[in-house]
């Protein structure tokens, strides 16, 4: 079993759609959680940190369920510019080693 | 400002060449990282420097040699690489190892 697992992609959605990504992690000692987005041939960029209380940034909402070891990202009112690969990332606090999911590719179409 | 810079942006080298990748940050971060990323795969950690000391080496072949001259700079020295080493090499930094990591734009390396 992979340490961090994400929904397989790609997700192809129309503009304005709501899309949800899910992620599970295997190590219950995990300390911090993130969603990064990565555009084609670019570096990963931090989208959001994820907190137990849930957090929202505009059209983006992230949730963490420590009991189920589950992380989610909800994107409302999708824009063409949201097209990217979304990486679920977990930090076990093992000296800075991040554990990446395989990424979920999102394509938003007109 | 969360900027990490990397040079060069692109590098083509032969298997007998020696080259270096450079990474710089001026955010006062004390942890710096090298990652390797192949197409359609997530980044793979290579090395971690924490407070200018090498703290993690993910069993990387010795043809890759990291160096941290000071708290703002990180180099990756390359020698006798193989074509399968062609990839995007990403540098990242964080305030300290348990904090959020910020990535540089990467160096796209091609080994002929």
Tab-separated table of C-alpha atoms in Angstrom:
chain	number	residue	atom	x	y	z
A	1	UNK	CA	0.000	0.000	0.000
A	2	UNK	CA	1.323	3.453	-0.934
A	3	UNK	CA	1.939	5.815	1.991
A	4	UNK	CA	-0.192	8.534	0.383
A	5	UNK	CA	-2.874	7.580	-2.112
A	6	UNK	CA	-4.912	9.886	-4.296
A	7	UNK	CA	-7.855	9.453	-6.634
A	8	UNK	CA	-6.591	8.371	-10.035
A	9	UNK	CA	-7.113	10.987	-12.734
A	10	UNK	CA	-7.560	12.620	-15.027
A	11	UNK	CA	-10.624	14.614	-14.014
A	12	UNK	CA	-12.199	16.378	-16.992
A	13	UNK	CA	-14.795	18.925	-15.907
A	14	UNK	CA	-16.604	21.899	-17.502
A	15	UNK	CA	-16.012	25.446	-16.334
A	16	UNK	CA	-18.103	26.266	-13.300
A	17	UNK	CA	-18.195	22.691	-12.024
A	18	UNK	CA	-17.415	21.657	-8.465
A	19	UNK	CA	-14.728	18.998	-8.188
A	20	UNK	CA	-13.476	17.078	-5.174
A	21	UNK	CA	-10.156	15.321	-4.712
A	22	UNK	CA	-9.567	12.716	-2.030
A	23	UNK	CA	-6.397	11.465	-0.445
A	24	UNK	CA	-5.617	8.873	2.234
A	25	UNK	CA	-2.417	8.416	4.204
A	26	UNK	CA	-1.164	5.344	6.042
A	27	UNK	CA	1.000	6.718	8.872
A	28	UNK	CA	-1.104	7.881	11.797
A	29	UNK	CA	1.916	9.784	13.164
A	30	UNK	CA	1.676	12.245	10.270
A	31	UNK	CA	2.005	15.794	11.479
A	32	UNK	CA	1.206	18.210	8.690
A	33	UNK	CA	-0.681	18.089	5.440
A	34	UNK	CA	-0.689	20.116	2.252
A	35	UNK	CA	-2.141	20.436	-1.204
A	36	UNK	CA	0.274	21.606	-3.878
A	37	UNK	CA	-0.608	22.318	-7.482
A	38	UNK	CA	1.808	21.721	-10.306
A	39	UNK	CA	1.384	23.119	-13.796
A	40	UNK	CA	2.905	21.263	-16.738
A	41	UNK	CA	6.720	21.561	-16.698
A	42	UNK	CA	6.659	23.892	-13.670
A	43	UNK	CA	7.479	23.490	-9.996
A	44	UNK	CA	4.943	22.465	-7.331
A	45	UNK	CA	3.380	25.491	-5.684
A	46	UNK	CA	1.716	25.452	-2.294
A	47	UNK	CA	-2.028	25.713	-2.671
A	48	UNK	CA	-3.091	25.199	0.935
A	49	UNK	CA	-1.990	23.748	4.216
A	50	UNK	CA	-4.687	21.498	5.668
A	51	UNK	CA	-5.839	21.754	9.278
A	52	UNK	CA	-8.043	19.543	11.424
A	53	UNK	CA	-10.628	22.316	11.677
A	54	UNK	CA	-10.813	22.588	7.896
A	55	UNK	CA	-9.820	25.680	6.009
A	56	UNK	CA	-11.065	27.686	3.082
A	57	UNK	CA	-9.357	30.040	0.657
A	58	UNK	CA	-11.773	31.549	-1.823
A	59	UNK	CA	-13.084	28.757	-4.050
A	60	UNK	CA	-10.879	26.141	-2.380
A	61	UNK	CA	-11.773	24.183	0.764
A	62	UNK	CA	-9.522	21.613	2.410
A	63	UNK	CA	-10.564	19.117	5.071
A	64	UNK	CA	-8.605	16.730	7.275
A	65	UNK	CA	-10.046	13.741	9.113
A	66	UNK	CA	-7.310	12.336	11.364
A	67	UNK	CA	-9.448	9.443	12.581
A	68	UNK	CA	-9.994	8.199	9.027
A	69	UNK	CA	-6.561	9.403	7.827
A	70	UNK	CA	-8.270	11.208	4.985
A	71	UNK	CA	-7.672	14.582	3.311
A	72	UNK	CA	-9.876	16.298	0.761
A	73	UNK	CA	-9.790	19.318	-1.516
A	74	UNK	CA	-12.940	20.881	-2.929
A	75	UNK	CA	-12.785	23.346	-5.815
A	76	UNK	CA	-15.959	25.304	-6.489
A	77	UNK	CA	-16.775	27.205	-9.700
A	78	UNK	CA	-13.831	25.707	-11.616
A	79	UNK	CA	-11.862	28.016	-13.897
A	80	UNK	CA	-9.803	27.122	-16.945
A	81	UNK	CA	-6.761	28.271	-14.955
A	82	UNK	CA	-7.396	25.546	-12.346
A	83	UNK	CA	-6.186	22.958	-14.871
A	84	UNK	CA	-3.105	21.400	-13.254
A	85	UNK	CA	-1.945	18.365	-11.299
A	86	UNK	CA	-2.906	18.462	-7.622
A	87	UNK	CA	-0.493	16.783	-5.219
A	88	UNK	CA	-1.522	15.590	-1.766
A	89	UNK	CA	1.514	15.875	0.512
A	90	UNK	CA	2.130	14.647	4.055
A	91	UNK	CA	4.983	15.540	6.405
A	92	UNK	CA	5.786	12.866	8.995
A	93	UNK	CA	8.256	15.233	10.670
A	94	UNK	CA	11.089	12.868	9.801
A	95	UNK	CA	13.656	15.549	9.204
A	96	UNK	CA	11.780	17.263	6.380
A	97	UNK	CA	10.934	14.247	4.266
A	98	UNK	CA	7.657	14.926	2.463
A	99	UNK	CA	5.554	12.046	1.224
A	100	UNK	CA	3.801	12.854	-2.054
A	101	UNK	CA	0.754	11.240	-3.532
A	102	UNK	CA	0.942	10.368	-7.221
A	103	UNK	CA	-1.046	13.478	-8.122
A	104	UNK	CA	-4.440	13.945	-9.713
A	105	UNK	CA	-4.634	15.700	-13.053
A	106	UNK	CA	-7.476	18.181	-13.492
A	107	UNK	CA	-8.541	19.517	-16.873
A	108	UNK	CA	-11.201	22.242	-16.906
A	109	UNK	CA	-12.819	22.662	-20.313
A	110	UNK	CA	-14.779	25.654	-21.697
B	1	UNK	CA	8.465	36.708	-0.386
B	2	UNK	CA	8.748	32.941	-0.846
B	3	UNK	CA	11.219	32.913	-3.700
B	4	UNK	CA	13.706	30.163	-4.341
B	5	UNK	CA	15.878	30.667	-7.419
B	6	UNK	CA	17.673	28.010	-9.428
B	7	UNK	CA	20.257	28.183	-12.203
B	8	UNK	CA	20.521	27.149	-14.914
B	9	UNK	CA	16.945	26.660	-16.145
B	10	UNK	CA	18.063	24.091	-18.697
B	11	UNK	CA	21.223	21.998	-18.910
B	12	UNK	CA	22.374	19.509	-21.524
B	13	UNK	CA	25.449	17.490	-20.663
B	14	UNK	CA	27.355	14.485	-21.861
B	15	UNK	CA	28.046	11.474	-19.702
B	16	UNK	CA	31.659	12.528	-19.141
B	17	UNK	CA	30.935	16.141	-18.197
B	18	UNK	CA	31.035	17.755	-14.782
B	19	UNK	CA	28.430	20.417	-14.075
B	20	UNK	CA	26.761	22.043	-11.083
B	21	UNK	CA	23.222	23.129	-10.292
B	22	UNK	CA	22.730	26.108	-8.023
B	23	UNK	CA	19.924	27.092	-5.676
B	24	UNK	CA	19.526	30.245	-3.607
B	25	UNK	CA	17.021	31.591	-1.099
B	26	UNK	CA	17.038	34.769	0.977
B	27	UNK	CA	14.134	33.979	3.272
B	28	UNK	CA	16.339	32.983	6.210
B	29	UNK	CA	15.231	29.379	5.823
B	30	UNK	CA	17.472	26.869	7.584
B	31	UNK	CA	16.442	23.730	5.696
B	32	UNK	CA	17.103	23.156	1.996
B	33	UNK	CA	16.305	20.205	-0.223
B	34	UNK	CA	17.095	18.631	-3.572
B	35	UNK	CA	14.408	16.654	-5.390
B	36	UNK	CA	14.374	14.791	-8.698
B	37	UNK	CA	11.174	14.618	-10.738
B	38	UNK	CA	10.492	12.471	-13.777
B	39	UNK	CA	7.573	13.146	-16.122
B	40	UNK	CA	4.124	12.246	-14.742
B	41	UNK	CA	5.633	11.307	-11.346
B	42	UNK	CA	5.757	13.195	-8.043
B	43	UNK	CA	9.058	14.691	-6.816
B	44	UNK	CA	11.473	12.256	-5.163
B	45	UNK	CA	13.605	13.510	-2.293
B	46	UNK	CA	17.361	13.255	-2.813
B	47	UNK	CA	19.031	15.275	-0.026
B	48	UNK	CA	18.119	17.430	2.977
B	49	UNK	CA	20.364	20.038	4.546
B	50	UNK	CA	19.334	21.252	7.963
B	51	UNK	CA	21.281	24.157	9.473
B	52	UNK	CA	23.921	23.677	6.755
B	53	UNK	CA	24.513	20.026	7.654
B	54	UNK	CA	23.510	17.101	5.467
B	55	UNK	CA	20.765	15.368	7.415
B	56	UNK	CA	19.168	13.059	4.839
B	57	UNK	CA	20.682	11.275	1.836
B	58	UNK	CA	18.066	9.075	0.208
B	59	UNK	CA	20.644	6.540	-1.036
B	60	UNK	CA	21.508	8.764	-3.974
B	61	UNK	CA	24.353	7.539	-6.252
B	62	UNK	CA	27.695	9.217	-5.643
B	63	UNK	CA	27.645	10.810	-9.093
B	64	UNK	CA	25.375	13.378	-7.392
B	65	UNK	CA	27.225	15.390	-4.756
B	66	UNK	CA	25.454	18.070	-2.723
B	67	UNK	CA	27.112	21.052	-1.104
B	68	UNK	CA	25.786	23.767	1.185
B	69	UNK	CA	28.351	26.622	1.231
B	70	UNK	CA	26.178	28.786	3.507
B	71	UNK	CA	22.642	29.055	4.770
B	72	UNK	CA	21.377	30.690	1.565
B	73	UNK	CA	23.030	28.506	-1.058
B	74	UNK	CA	22.749	24.892	-2.104
B	75	UNK	CA	24.649	23.264	-4.938
B	76	UNK	CA	24.345	19.894	-6.618
B	77	UNK	CA	27.520	18.744	-8.352
B	78	UNK	CA	27.036	16.311	-11.223
B	79	UNK	CA	29.660	13.958	-12.636
B	80	UNK	CA	29.504	10.960	-14.964
B	81	UNK	CA	25.727	10.992	-15.181
B	82	UNK	CA	23.662	8.481	-17.103
B	83	UNK	CA	20.873	9.213	-19.611
B	84	UNK	CA	18.330	7.933	-17.054
B	85	UNK	CA	19.356	10.831	-14.792
B	86	UNK	CA	17.595	13.199	-17.202
B	87	UNK	CA	14.824	14.856	-15.169
B	88	UNK	CA	13.644	18.087	-13.568
B	89	UNK	CA	15.791	18.856	-10.517
B	90	UNK	CA	13.949	20.902	-7.932
B	91	UNK	CA	15.350	22.777	-4.979
B	92	UNK	CA	13.146	23.658	-2.018
B	93	UNK	CA	13.560	25.426	1.294
B	94	UNK	CA	11.665	25.745	4.560
B	95	UNK	CA	12.063	27.671	7.795
B	96	UNK	CA	13.097	24.416	9.423
B	97	UNK	CA	12.514	20.762	8.490
B	98	UNK	CA	8.951	20.479	9.824
B	99	UNK	CA	7.729	23.624	8.092
B	100	UNK	CA	6.133	24.247	4.723
B	101	UNK	CA	8.498	23.759	1.805
B	102	UNK	CA	8.721	26.220	-1.088
B	103	UNK	CA	10.054	25.052	-4.408
B	104	UNK	CA	12.271	26.765	-6.941
B	105	UNK	CA	11.452	26.645	-10.671
B	106	UNK	CA	13.796	23.728	-11.263
B	107	UNK	CA	16.591	22.857	-13.667
B	108	UNK	CA	15.603	20.650	-16.580
B	109	UNK	CA	18.560	18.341	-17.127
B	110	UNK	CA	19.187	16.261	-20.232
B	111	UNK	CA	22.061	13.761	-20.227
B	112	UNK	CA	23.160	12.621	-23.676
